[in-house]
Amino acid sequence: MRRRRPLTRRGVAAIIAGLLCMIAANLLAAPILLYIAMLLFLLVIIAVFVVHVPRRSGGVSRRISTDLLTVGEQSQVAVRFDLRALRVPNGTWRDALPSAVVGDAAGEFPTDNGTNIRYAITGVHRGVWPVGPLLLRTIDPFGFSQREQEFGDTRTVTIVPEIVPLAPINSNVGASGGTAHTASTRLGQGSDNLSPRHYVSGDSMRRIHWRATAHRGDLMVRQEEEEASPDALVVLDRTARRWERAGTGSDPAFEAAVSAAASVALHLVHEGYSVDVLDSAGAVLGSLRGHEDDRDSLLVALAMVTPRGEGRDLISLYDGAPPGPVVMITGRIDEEDAALLRHGGASAPILLASDPLPGTLDAAAALGWSSATLGDDVASAWEDALPARVTTGSGHVPR
């Protein structure tokens, strides 16, 4: 961080004016100018002494109202500045902010609340970024000398991708919601969900379902079922060649893809699915089972994800049987790449590509994918890709 000079522009001007007065005093034989020069030098020396000699120390603690700051979301930062000095100096304060957040982190010191400072920040770019240190700048009453001193350490702020509300998956793709289409395992004993079935030889008489027996006229027994939430899979394609700016900074297309991955995963959890979020190499970015900690862990992982490496075949990412919905989020993809995207019998394969080349969506549709182009509007792309909107002929919504 660039250090400020000990003298302000006014202080430098006072020194220059003093030198000119000394020269003029000798040339014009005017002693009064020499006195003026000495006075200017003395004032500058006193100003430097007043500003720089007093010892100041202190601690800084920051509290951000939101643990995870979403892109576009505003949060409040409360700074407690414990300054130890002979007197509280008058000056200006400034908290060093990264380029990933914007906010008015500067003001007069001391503030209306004394040494307690508050300001608002807004997330701009996802990632983990440092906030701080706090800088206190003081100037003497004449404005000749200045001092800028850092206090406290930095505190990191985690900016996670934007979460966009999405339309529900239509029921004609096999699930109108995970909880509405749970898989059942017959147990024969237990105390989970009860459903009647016909009596077979060997069933205990204690398990007879008398109400169902009276209703149907046949002997019925209780059949217990154990519910298990269906699985969904979200794959974020991080393959470097899919993205134009891999490793060179922020890529708007990749940022939209990360936002889509987070939004789709949380949306499917809301619909009742157990969701695994993987990258194209098979690394687990998050597993969502309806817990708040799962959500935060996923968002933190997505806050730091970048394009890199190569991907694997999609089917090789499955753990066992094919899941229900499979959402593949990728970047630049051509017709040949799409022809290799086998979904392995997933009930609702959905493809979102930020830069599909001509013929790509048709090739994907031929394999059963419901696809759409992913732009800045994640919600619109998701709605276009929903299987309920797929036309019978081409396999994707005409654009």
mmCIF file of C-alpha atoms in Angstrom:
data_model
loop_
_atom_site.group_PDB
_atom_site.id
_atom_site.type_symbol
_atom_site.label_atom_id
_atom_site.label_comp_id
_atom_site.label_asym_id
_atom_site.label_seq_id
_atom_site.Cartn_x
_atom_site.Cartn_y
_atom_site.Cartn_z
ATOM 1 C CA MET A 1 0.000 0.000 0.000
ATOM 2 C CA ARG A 2 1.371 3.394 -0.967
ATOM 3 C CA ARG A 3 2.620 5.444 1.958
ATOM 4 C CA ARG A 4 1.793 9.112 2.177
ATOM 5 C CA ARG A 5 4.552 11.698 2.465
ATOM 6 C CA PRO A 6 5.030 13.275 5.899
ATOM 7 C CA LEU A 7 4.283 16.742 4.465
ATOM 8 C CA THR A 8 1.137 17.810 2.704
ATOM 9 C CA ARG A 9 1.198 19.968 -0.398
ATOM 10 C CA ARG A 10 0.670 22.957 1.819
ATOM 11 C CA GLY A 11 3.653 21.912 3.949
ATOM 12 C CA VAL A 12 5.849 21.534 0.861
ATOM 13 C CA ALA A 13 4.678 24.933 -0.350
ATOM 14 C CA ALA A 14 5.577 26.457 3.045
ATOM 15 C CA ILE A 15 9.129 25.062 2.791
ATOM 16 C CA ILE A 16 9.503 26.389 -0.753
ATOM 17 C CA ALA A 17 8.138 29.779 0.292
ATOM 18 C CA GLY A 18 10.608 29.887 3.198
ATOM 19 C CA LEU A 19 13.520 29.169 0.850
ATOM 20 C CA LEU A 20 12.373 31.871 -1.548
ATOM 21 C CA CYS A 21 12.093 34.344 1.336
ATOM 22 C CA MET A 22 15.666 33.562 2.407
ATOM 23 C CA ILE A 23 16.951 34.128 -1.121
ATOM 24 C CA ALA A 24 14.952 37.345 -1.459
ATOM 25 C CA ALA A 25 16.205 38.567 1.937
ATOM 26 C CA ASN A 26 19.802 38.300 0.741
ATOM 27 C CA LEU A 27 19.142 39.837 -2.662
ATOM 28 C CA LEU A 28 16.972 42.688 -1.418
ATOM 29 C CA ALA A 29 18.695 43.183 1.937
ATOM 30 C CA ALA A 30 15.320 42.853 3.647
ATOM 31 C CA PRO A 31 15.707 41.193 7.078
ATOM 32 C CA ILE A 32 11.935 40.933 7.485
ATOM 33 C CA LEU A 33 11.861 38.282 4.772
ATOM 34 C CA LEU A 34 14.399 36.262 6.692
ATOM 35 C CA TYR A 35 12.155 36.373 9.770
ATOM 36 C CA ILE A 36 9.234 35.200 7.670
ATOM 37 C CA ALA A 37 11.301 32.288 6.339
ATOM 38 C CA MET A 38 12.319 31.276 9.845
ATOM 39 C CA LEU A 39 8.697 31.439 10.976
ATOM 40 C CA LEU A 40 7.543 29.185 8.127
ATOM 41 C CA PHE A 41 10.285 26.640 8.885
ATOM 42 C CA LEU A 42 9.386 26.696 12.577
ATOM 43 C CA LEU A 43 5.697 26.148 11.890
ATOM 44 C CA VAL A 44 6.456 23.151 9.669
ATOM 45 C CA ILE A 45 8.752 21.647 12.298
ATOM 46 C CA ILE A 46 6.106 22.103 15.012
ATOM 47 C CA ALA A 47 3.475 20.561 12.716
ATOM 48 C CA VAL A 48 5.640 17.492 12.077
ATOM 49 C CA PHE A 49 6.334 17.162 15.806
ATOM 50 C CA VAL A 50 2.660 17.458 16.772
ATOM 51 C CA VAL A 51 1.518 14.875 14.227
ATOM 52 C CA HIS A 52 4.312 12.270 14.268
ATOM 53 C CA VAL A 53 5.777 12.251 17.767
ATOM 54 C CA PRO A 54 2.742 11.183 19.884
ATOM 55 C CA ARG A 55 2.572 7.412 20.162
ATOM 56 C CA ARG A 56 -0.654 5.773 19.020
ATOM 57 C CA SER A 57 -1.655 2.143 19.068
ATOM 58 C CA GLY A 58 -4.883 0.258 19.028
ATOM 59 C CA GLY A 59 -6.859 -2.799 18.004
ATOM 60 C CA VAL A 60 -9.559 -3.249 15.416
ATOM 61 C CA SER A 61 -12.341 -5.836 15.390
ATOM 62 C CA ARG A 62 -14.821 -6.175 12.546
ATOM 63 C CA ARG A 63 -18.229 -7.803 12.468
ATOM 64 C CA ILE A 64 -20.035 -8.370 9.171
ATOM 65 C CA SER A 65 -23.787 -8.828 9.461
ATOM 66 C CA THR A 66 -23.825 -11.602 6.838
ATOM 67 C CA ASP A 67 -21.486 -14.575 7.175
ATOM 68 C CA LEU A 68 -21.746 -15.330 3.468
ATOM 69 C CA LEU A 69 -22.264 -12.293 1.269
ATOM 70 C CA THR A 70 -24.077 -13.013 -1.985
ATOM 71 C CA VAL A 71 -23.141 -11.229 -5.195
ATOM 72 C CA GLY A 72 -25.377 -8.166 -5.413
ATOM 73 C CA GLU A 73 -26.327 -8.365 -1.731
ATOM 74 C CA GLN A 74 -25.631 -5.567 0.735
ATOM 75 C CA SER A 75 -24.231 -6.153 4.216
ATOM 76 C CA GLN A 76 -23.329 -3.959 7.158
ATOM 77 C CA VAL A 77 -19.802 -3.844 8.586
ATOM 78 C CA ALA A 78 -19.374 -2.782 12.212
ATOM 79 C CA VAL A 79 -15.823 -1.807 13.194
ATOM 80 C CA ARG A 80 -14.766 -1.370 16.790
ATOM 81 C CA PHE A 81 -11.627 0.765 16.906
ATOM 82 C CA ASP A 82 -9.888 0.705 20.299
ATOM 83 C CA LEU A 83 -7.436 3.591 19.928
ATOM 84 C CA ARG A 84 -4.847 4.140 22.642
ATOM 85 C CA ALA A 85 -3.395 7.663 22.580
ATOM 86 C CA LEU A 86 -2.944 10.716 24.808
ATOM 87 C CA ARG A 87 -5.902 12.296 23.037
ATOM 88 C CA VAL A 88 -8.271 11.221 20.297
ATOM 89 C CA PRO A 89 -6.953 12.942 17.146
ATOM 90 C CA ASN A 90 -9.171 14.524 14.529
ATOM 91 C CA GLY A 91 -8.752 13.191 11.030
ATOM 92 C CA THR A 92 -10.232 10.772 8.524
ATOM 93 C CA TRP A 93 -10.537 6.993 8.564
ATOM 94 C CA ARG A 94 -10.545 4.548 5.672
ATOM 95 C CA ASP A 95 -11.010 0.794 5.670
ATOM 96 C CA ALA A 96 -9.150 -0.931 2.846
ATOM 97 C CA LEU A 97 -11.645 -2.790 0.632
ATOM 98 C CA PRO A 98 -10.891 -5.308 -2.122
ATOM 99 C CA SER A 99 -12.124 -4.732 -5.656
ATOM 100 C CA ALA A 100 -14.661 -7.534 -5.127
ATOM 101 C CA VAL A 101 -16.834 -5.314 -2.914
ATOM 102 C CA VAL A 102 -17.994 -1.733 -3.180
ATOM 103 C CA GLY A 103 -18.880 0.557 -0.323
ATOM 104 C CA ASP A 104 -18.266 3.939 1.261
ATOM 105 C CA ALA A 105 -15.648 2.808 3.769
ATOM 106 C CA ALA A 106 -14.305 6.247 4.710
ATOM 107 C CA GLY A 107 -15.323 9.209 6.821
ATOM 108 C CA GLU A 108 -14.444 11.750 9.470
ATOM 109 C CA PHE A 109 -12.814 10.631 12.708
ATOM 110 C CA PRO A 110 -13.952 10.483 15.421
ATOM 111 C CA THR A 111 -17.397 9.548 14.155
ATOM 112 C CA ASP A 112 -20.747 10.415 15.698
ATOM 113 C CA ASN A 113 -20.426 7.147 17.627
ATOM 114 C CA GLY A 114 -16.935 7.959 18.835
ATOM 115 C CA THR A 115 -14.528 5.258 17.705
ATOM 116 C CA ASN A 116 -17.301 2.856 16.570
ATOM 117 C CA ILE A 117 -17.522 2.801 12.788
ATOM 118 C CA ARG A 118 -20.266 1.458 10.535
ATOM 119 C CA TYR A 119 -20.547 1.248 6.766
ATOM 120 C CA ALA A 120 -22.271 -0.842 4.090
ATOM 121 C CA ILE A 121 -20.661 -3.050 1.440
ATOM 122 C CA THR A 122 -22.098 -4.786 -1.626
ATOM 123 C CA GLY A 123 -20.659 -7.962 -3.128
ATOM 124 C CA VAL A 124 -19.495 -7.679 -6.733
ATOM 125 C CA HIS A 125 -17.268 -10.710 -7.424
ATOM 126 C CA ARG A 126 -17.432 -14.085 -5.706
ATOM 127 C CA GLY A 127 -14.424 -15.332 -3.780
ATOM 128 C CA VAL A 128 -12.714 -14.986 -0.417
ATOM 129 C CA TRP A 129 -11.327 -11.478 0.020
ATOM 130 C CA PRO A 130 -9.547 -9.530 2.777
ATOM 131 C CA VAL A 131 -11.092 -6.420 4.342
ATOM 132 C CA GLY A 132 -8.721 -4.065 6.118
ATOM 133 C CA PRO A 133 -6.522 -2.842 7.627
ATOM 134 C CA LEU A 134 -8.021 0.366 8.993
ATOM 135 C CA LEU A 135 -6.110 3.520 8.090
ATOM 136 C CA LEU A 136 -6.260 6.665 10.201
ATOM 137 C CA ARG A 137 -5.043 9.897 8.589
ATOM 138 C CA THR A 138 -4.450 12.977 10.723
ATOM 139 C CA ILE A 139 -3.271 16.488 9.776
ATOM 140 C CA ASP A 140 -2.020 19.281 11.996
ATOM 141 C CA PRO A 141 -4.166 22.439 12.438
ATOM 142 C CA PHE A 142 -2.052 24.345 9.895
ATOM 143 C CA GLY A 143 -2.364 21.607 7.323
ATOM 144 C CA PHE A 144 1.399 21.266 6.888
ATOM 145 C CA SER A 145 2.044 17.678 8.051
ATOM 146 C CA GLN A 146 0.080 14.442 7.717
ATOM 147 C CA ARG A 147 0.290 11.000 9.220
ATOM 148 C CA GLU A 148 -1.351 7.829 7.989
ATOM 149 C CA GLN A 149 -1.180 4.811 10.255
ATOM 150 C CA GLU A 150 -2.550 1.283 9.862
ATOM 151 C CA PHE A 151 -4.418 -0.413 12.695
ATOM 152 C CA GLY A 152 -5.535 -3.995 13.122
ATOM 153 C CA ASP A 153 -5.399 -7.013 10.852
ATOM 154 C CA THR A 154 -7.552 -7.976 7.912
ATOM 155 C CA ARG A 155 -10.761 -9.966 8.075
ATOM 156 C CA THR A 156 -11.903 -12.137 5.213
ATOM 157 C CA VAL A 157 -15.308 -11.823 3.621
ATOM 158 C CA THR A 158 -16.695 -14.699 1.564
ATOM 159 C CA ILE A 159 -18.751 -13.654 -1.443
ATOM 160 C CA VAL A 160 -20.854 -16.502 -2.809
ATOM 161 C CA PRO A 161 -22.605 -16.749 -6.191
ATOM 162 C CA GLU A 162 -26.007 -15.205 -6.695
ATOM 163 C CA ILE A 163 -28.987 -17.478 -6.002
ATOM 164 C CA VAL A 164 -31.800 -17.090 -8.522
ATOM 165 C CA PRO A 165 -35.392 -18.323 -7.930
ATOM 166 C CA LEU A 166 -36.275 -20.995 -10.500
ATOM 167 C CA ALA A 167 -39.442 -22.501 -11.880
ATOM 168 C CA PRO A 168 -40.406 -25.981 -10.575
ATOM 169 C CA ILE A 169 -39.742 -29.100 -12.612
ATOM 170 C CA ASN A 170 -42.933 -30.257 -14.310
ATOM 171 C CA SER A 171 -44.432 -33.502 -13.000
ATOM 172 C CA ASN A 172 -44.468 -35.190 -16.425
ATOM 173 C CA VAL A 173 -40.694 -35.761 -16.282
ATOM 174 C CA GLY A 174 -41.013 -38.226 -13.451
ATOM 175 C CA ALA A 175 -41.040 -35.972 -10.394
ATOM 176 C CA SER A 176 -43.081 -32.990 -9.475
ATOM 177 C CA GLY A 177 -40.874 -32.765 -6.450
ATOM 178 C CA GLY A 178 -38.618 -35.171 -4.671
ATOM 179 C CA THR A 179 -40.910 -35.738 -1.729
ATOM 180 C CA ALA A 180 -43.849 -36.474 -4.032
ATOM 181 C CA HIS A 181 -42.008 -39.349 -5.725
ATOM 182 C CA THR A 182 -40.034 -41.096 -3.051
ATOM 183 C CA ALA A 183 -38.676 -44.587 -3.499
ATOM 184 C CA SER A 184 -40.170 -47.197 -1.196
ATOM 185 C CA THR A 185 -38.520 -50.269 0.340
ATOM 186 C CA ARG A 186 -40.805 -53.002 1.664
ATOM 187 C CA LEU A 187 -39.788 -54.015 5.171
ATOM 188 C CA GLY A 188 -42.551 -56.189 6.577
ATOM 189 C CA GLN A 189 -41.843 -54.856 10.077
ATOM 190 C CA GLY A 190 -41.393 -51.347 11.353
ATOM 191 C CA SER A 191 -43.218 -48.195 12.219
ATOM 192 C CA ASP A 192 -42.716 -45.964 9.188
ATOM 193 C CA ASN A 193 -45.496 -45.316 6.680
ATOM 194 C CA LEU A 194 -48.275 -47.914 6.851
ATOM 195 C CA SER A 195 -50.138 -49.219 3.785
ATOM 196 C CA PRO A 196 -52.419 -52.274 3.582
ATOM 197 C CA ARG A 197 -51.780 -55.353 1.446
ATOM 198 C CA HIS A 198 -53.506 -58.680 1.056
ATOM 199 C CA TYR A 199 -52.982 -61.272 3.742
ATOM 200 C CA VAL A 200 -50.612 -64.135 2.859
ATOM 201 C CA SER A 201 -49.977 -67.323 4.772
ATOM 202 C CA GLY A 202 -47.510 -66.737 7.589
ATOM 203 C CA ASP A 203 -48.504 -63.133 8.371
ATOM 204 C CA SER A 204 -49.104 -62.430 12.038
ATOM 205 C CA MET A 205 -52.711 -61.903 13.029
ATOM 206 C CA ARG A 206 -51.585 -58.910 15.082
ATOM 207 C CA ARG A 207 -50.771 -57.078 11.841
ATOM 208 C CA ILE A 208 -54.261 -57.341 10.354
ATOM 209 C CA HIS A 209 -55.511 -53.965 9.128
ATOM 210 C CA TRP A 210 -59.168 -54.236 10.241
ATOM 211 C CA ARG A 211 -60.358 -50.975 8.681
ATOM 212 C CA ALA A 212 -58.950 -51.898 5.270
ATOM 213 C CA THR A 213 -60.316 -55.419 5.665
ATOM 214 C CA ALA A 214 -63.819 -54.064 6.319
ATOM 215 C CA HIS A 215 -63.531 -51.622 3.425
ATOM 216 C CA ARG A 216 -62.314 -54.115 0.803
ATOM 217 C CA GLY A 217 -63.987 -57.287 2.028
ATOM 218 C CA ASP A 218 -60.670 -59.200 1.952
ATOM 219 C CA LEU A 219 -58.276 -59.869 4.783
ATOM 220 C CA MET A 220 -55.641 -57.090 4.721
ATOM 221 C CA VAL A 221 -52.467 -56.641 6.784
ATOM 222 C CA ARG A 222 -50.299 -53.622 7.494
ATOM 223 C CA GLN A 223 -47.351 -53.203 5.110
ATOM 224 C CA GLU A 224 -44.669 -50.845 6.341
ATOM 225 C CA GLU A 225 -42.698 -48.749 3.922
ATOM 226 C CA GLU A 226 -39.471 -46.849 4.383
ATOM 227 C CA GLU A 227 -39.153 -43.633 2.448
ATOM 228 C CA ALA A 228 -35.909 -42.512 0.848
ATOM 229 C CA SER A 229 -35.560 -39.216 -0.979
ATOM 230 C CA PRO A 230 -34.596 -39.589 -4.646
ATOM 231 C CA ASP A 231 -31.247 -38.294 -5.780
ATOM 232 C CA ALA A 232 -30.437 -35.465 -8.179
ATOM 233 C CA LEU A 233 -27.083 -34.610 -9.707
ATOM 234 C CA VAL A 234 -25.761 -31.192 -10.729
ATOM 235 C CA VAL A 235 -22.513 -31.146 -12.723
ATOM 236 C CA LEU A 236 -20.541 -27.932 -13.245
ATOM 237 C CA ASP A 237 -18.203 -28.368 -16.210
ATOM 238 C CA ARG A 238 -14.919 -26.707 -15.170
ATOM 239 C CA THR A 239 -12.962 -28.001 -18.167
ATOM 240 C CA ALA A 240 -10.612 -25.161 -19.104
ATOM 241 C CA ARG A 241 -11.210 -25.364 -22.857
ATOM 242 C CA ARG A 242 -14.925 -24.745 -22.349
ATOM 243 C CA TRP A 243 -14.297 -21.206 -21.124
ATOM 244 C CA GLU A 244 -12.664 -18.340 -22.977
ATOM 245 C CA ARG A 245 -10.997 -16.687 -19.990
ATOM 246 C CA ALA A 246 -9.851 -19.722 -18.033
ATOM 247 C CA GLY A 247 -7.187 -18.582 -15.571
ATOM 248 C CA THR A 248 -7.204 -14.955 -16.760
ATOM 249 C CA GLY A 249 -9.706 -13.340 -14.435
ATOM 250 C CA SER A 250 -13.453 -13.021 -14.160
ATOM 251 C CA ASP A 251 -15.409 -14.610 -17.019
ATOM 252 C CA PRO A 252 -19.073 -13.482 -17.149
ATOM 253 C CA ALA A 253 -20.105 -16.767 -18.784
ATOM 254 C CA PHE A 254 -18.434 -18.849 -16.069
ATOM 255 C CA GLU A 255 -19.895 -16.620 -13.354
ATOM 256 C CA ALA A 256 -23.373 -17.258 -14.795
ATOM 257 C CA ALA A 257 -22.628 -20.993 -14.832
ATOM 258 C CA VAL A 258 -21.578 -20.987 -11.165
ATOM 259 C CA SER A 259 -24.701 -19.021 -10.261
ATOM 260 C CA ALA A 260 -26.790 -21.534 -12.197
ATOM 261 C CA ALA A 261 -25.153 -24.479 -10.393
ATOM 262 C CA ALA A 262 -25.888 -22.963 -6.985
ATOM 263 C CA SER A 263 -29.437 -21.955 -7.926
ATOM 264 C CA VAL A 264 -30.349 -25.322 -9.454
ATOM 265 C CA ALA A 265 -28.898 -27.306 -6.552
ATOM 266 C CA LEU A 266 -30.757 -25.325 -3.894
ATOM 267 C CA HIS A 267 -33.924 -25.378 -5.991
ATOM 268 C CA LEU A 268 -33.857 -29.171 -6.269
ATOM 269 C CA VAL A 269 -33.319 -29.497 -2.518
ATOM 270 C CA HIS A 270 -36.366 -27.298 -2.004
ATOM 271 C CA GLU A 271 -38.329 -29.713 -4.196
ATOM 272 C CA GLY A 272 -37.318 -32.576 -1.933
ATOM 273 C CA TYR A 273 -34.326 -34.132 -3.666
ATOM 274 C CA SER A 274 -31.016 -35.166 -2.172
ATOM 275 C CA VAL A 275 -28.550 -33.328 -4.392
ATOM 276 C CA ASP A 276 -24.889 -33.959 -5.154
ATOM 277 C CA VAL A 277 -22.953 -31.182 -6.881
ATOM 278 C CA LEU A 278 -19.836 -32.321 -8.751
ATOM 279 C CA ASP A 279 -17.382 -30.775 -11.142
ATOM 280 C CA SER A 280 -16.594 -32.356 -14.500
ATOM 281 C CA ALA A 281 -13.617 -34.226 -13.026
ATOM 282 C CA GLY A 282 -15.772 -35.899 -10.380
ATOM 283 C CA ALA A 283 -14.693 -33.765 -7.410
ATOM 284 C CA VAL A 284 -17.517 -33.232 -4.933
ATOM 285 C CA LEU A 285 -18.363 -29.556 -4.511
ATOM 286 C CA GLY A 286 -21.267 -30.154 -2.175
ATOM 287 C CA SER A 287 -23.830 -32.673 -0.961
ATOM 288 C CA LEU A 288 -27.200 -31.268 0.020
ATOM 289 C CA ARG A 289 -29.427 -33.247 2.357
ATOM 290 C CA GLY A 290 -31.635 -30.443 3.610
ATOM 291 C CA HIS A 291 -29.297 -29.077 6.291
ATOM 292 C CA GLU A 292 -28.271 -25.425 6.501
ATOM 293 C CA ASP A 293 -24.610 -26.380 6.942
ATOM 294 C CA ASP A 294 -24.745 -28.325 3.663
ATOM 295 C CA ARG A 295 -25.962 -25.220 1.886
ATOM 296 C CA ASP A 296 -23.212 -23.028 3.320
ATOM 297 C CA SER A 297 -20.512 -25.584 2.494
ATOM 298 C CA LEU A 298 -21.656 -25.724 -1.125
ATOM 299 C CA LEU A 299 -21.755 -21.956 -1.488
ATOM 300 C CA VAL A 300 -18.267 -21.573 -0.002
ATOM 301 C CA ALA A 301 -16.926 -24.212 -2.413
ATOM 302 C CA LEU A 302 -18.584 -22.481 -5.368
ATOM 303 C CA ALA A 303 -17.188 -19.128 -4.216
ATOM 304 C CA MET A 304 -13.673 -20.381 -4.946
ATOM 305 C CA VAL A 305 -14.226 -22.593 -8.003
ATOM 306 C CA THR A 306 -12.355 -21.734 -11.227
ATOM 307 C CA PRO A 307 -12.054 -23.333 -14.692
ATOM 308 C CA ARG A 308 -9.238 -25.864 -14.866
ATOM 309 C CA GLY A 309 -8.174 -29.277 -16.115
ATOM 310 C CA GLU A 310 -10.117 -31.803 -18.137
ATOM 311 C CA GLY A 311 -13.425 -33.528 -17.547
ATOM 312 C CA ARG A 312 -14.592 -37.133 -17.363
ATOM 313 C CA ASP A 313 -17.402 -39.029 -18.992
ATOM 314 C CA LEU A 314 -20.686 -38.088 -17.342
ATOM 315 C CA ILE A 315 -21.817 -41.643 -16.619
ATOM 316 C CA SER A 316 -18.571 -42.344 -14.765
ATOM 317 C CA LEU A 317 -19.634 -39.683 -12.225
ATOM 318 C CA TYR A 318 -22.706 -41.680 -11.168
ATOM 319 C CA ASP A 319 -22.481 -43.482 -7.865
ATOM 320 C CA GLY A 320 -24.514 -46.559 -8.600
ATOM 321 C CA ALA A 321 -27.850 -46.233 -10.387
ATOM 322 C CA PRO A 322 -28.674 -43.173 -12.528
ATOM 323 C CA PRO A 323 -30.248 -40.366 -10.496
ATOM 324 C CA GLY A 324 -33.519 -38.591 -11.186
ATOM 325 C CA PRO A 325 -32.805 -35.118 -12.543
ATOM 326 C CA VAL A 326 -29.309 -34.622 -13.975
ATOM 327 C CA VAL A 327 -28.348 -31.035 -14.732
ATOM 328 C CA MET A 328 -25.194 -30.484 -16.789
ATOM 329 C CA ILE A 329 -23.892 -26.894 -16.874
ATOM 330 C CA THR A 330 -21.160 -26.241 -19.405
ATOM 331 C CA GLY A 331 -19.604 -23.546 -21.592
ATOM 332 C CA ARG A 332 -18.451 -23.762 -25.212
ATOM 333 C CA ILE A 333 -19.636 -27.067 -26.600
ATOM 334 C CA ASP A 334 -19.974 -28.315 -30.175
ATOM 335 C CA GLU A 335 -22.102 -30.954 -31.867
ATOM 336 C CA GLU A 336 -19.450 -33.646 -31.456
ATOM 337 C CA ASP A 337 -19.152 -32.956 -27.721
ATOM 338 C CA ALA A 338 -22.921 -33.078 -27.313
ATOM 339 C CA ALA A 339 -23.121 -36.441 -29.097
ATOM 340 C CA LEU A 340 -20.878 -37.887 -26.360
ATOM 341 C CA LEU A 341 -23.050 -36.615 -23.491
ATOM 342 C CA ARG A 342 -24.722 -39.859 -22.480
ATOM 343 C CA HIS A 343 -26.939 -39.399 -19.429
ATOM 344 C CA GLY A 344 -27.238 -43.108 -18.663
ATOM 345 C CA GLY A 345 -31.014 -43.258 -18.288
ATOM 346 C CA ALA A 346 -31.548 -40.312 -15.941
ATOM 347 C CA SER A 347 -35.235 -39.455 -15.639
ATOM 348 C CA ALA A 348 -34.780 -35.726 -16.323
ATOM 349 C CA PRO A 349 -31.528 -34.824 -18.116
ATOM 350 C CA ILE A 350 -31.172 -31.048 -18.492
ATOM 351 C CA LEU A 351 -28.310 -29.327 -20.323
ATOM 352 C CA LEU A 352 -27.415 -25.634 -19.892
ATOM 353 C CA ALA A 353 -24.626 -24.439 -22.192
ATOM 354 C CA SER A 354 -23.371 -20.864 -22.243
ATOM 355 C CA ASP A 355 -21.895 -21.107 -25.753
ATOM 356 C CA PRO A 356 -23.430 -23.963 -27.772
ATOM 357 C CA LEU A 357 -22.195 -24.042 -31.372
ATOM 358 C CA PRO A 358 -24.664 -24.647 -34.235
ATOM 359 C CA GLY A 359 -26.252 -28.074 -34.074
ATOM 360 C CA THR A 360 -25.250 -28.697 -30.470
ATOM 361 C CA LEU A 361 -28.701 -28.515 -28.898
ATOM 362 C CA ASP A 362 -30.182 -30.762 -31.599
ATOM 363 C CA ALA A 363 -27.456 -33.347 -31.033
ATOM 364 C CA ALA A 364 -28.125 -33.241 -27.292
ATOM 365 C CA ALA A 365 -31.874 -33.529 -27.850
ATOM 366 C CA ALA A 366 -31.334 -36.655 -29.911
ATOM 367 C CA LEU A 367 -29.868 -38.245 -26.793
ATOM 368 C CA GLY A 368 -32.816 -37.163 -24.659
ATOM 369 C CA TRP A 369 -31.435 -33.937 -23.177
ATOM 370 C CA SER A 370 -33.663 -30.943 -22.584
ATOM 371 C CA SER A 371 -31.361 -28.050 -23.344
ATOM 372 C CA ALA A 372 -31.118 -24.272 -23.518
ATOM 373 C CA THR A 373 -28.514 -21.558 -23.911
ATOM 374 C CA LEU A 374 -27.341 -20.125 -20.604
ATOM 375 C CA GLY A 375 -26.991 -16.334 -20.586
ATOM 376 C CA ASP A 376 -27.109 -13.656 -17.937
ATOM 377 C CA ASP A 377 -30.723 -14.556 -17.106
ATOM 378 C CA VAL A 378 -30.329 -17.902 -15.349
ATOM 379 C CA ALA A 379 -34.042 -18.197 -14.521
ATOM 380 C CA SER A 380 -35.052 -17.732 -18.160
ATOM 381 C CA ALA A 381 -32.533 -20.319 -19.385
ATOM 382 C CA TRP A 382 -33.755 -22.809 -16.778
ATOM 383 C CA GLU A 383 -37.372 -22.298 -17.802
ATOM 384 C CA ASP A 384 -36.464 -22.784 -21.465
ATOM 385 C CA ALA A 385 -34.665 -26.026 -20.625
ATOM 386 C CA LEU A 386 -37.432 -27.582 -18.543
ATOM 387 C CA PRO A 387 -38.633 -30.819 -20.190
ATOM 388 C CA ALA A 388 -42.242 -29.604 -20.070
ATOM 389 C CA ARG A 389 -41.312 -26.911 -22.598
ATOM 390 C CA VAL A 390 -39.474 -29.254 -24.964
ATOM 391 C CA THR A 391 -41.104 -29.498 -28.359
ATOM 392 C CA THR A 392 -41.752 -32.860 -29.900
ATOM 393 C CA GLY A 393 -39.835 -32.228 -33.091
ATOM 394 C CA SER A 394 -36.473 -30.658 -32.394
ATOM 395 C CA GLY A 395 -36.046 -31.527 -28.735
ATOM 396 C CA HIS A 396 -35.520 -27.982 -27.519
ATOM 397 C CA VAL A 397 -37.378 -24.746 -27.366
ATOM 398 C CA PRO A 398 -37.047 -22.674 -30.554
ATOM 399 C CA ARG A 399 -35.098 -19.526 -29.925
#
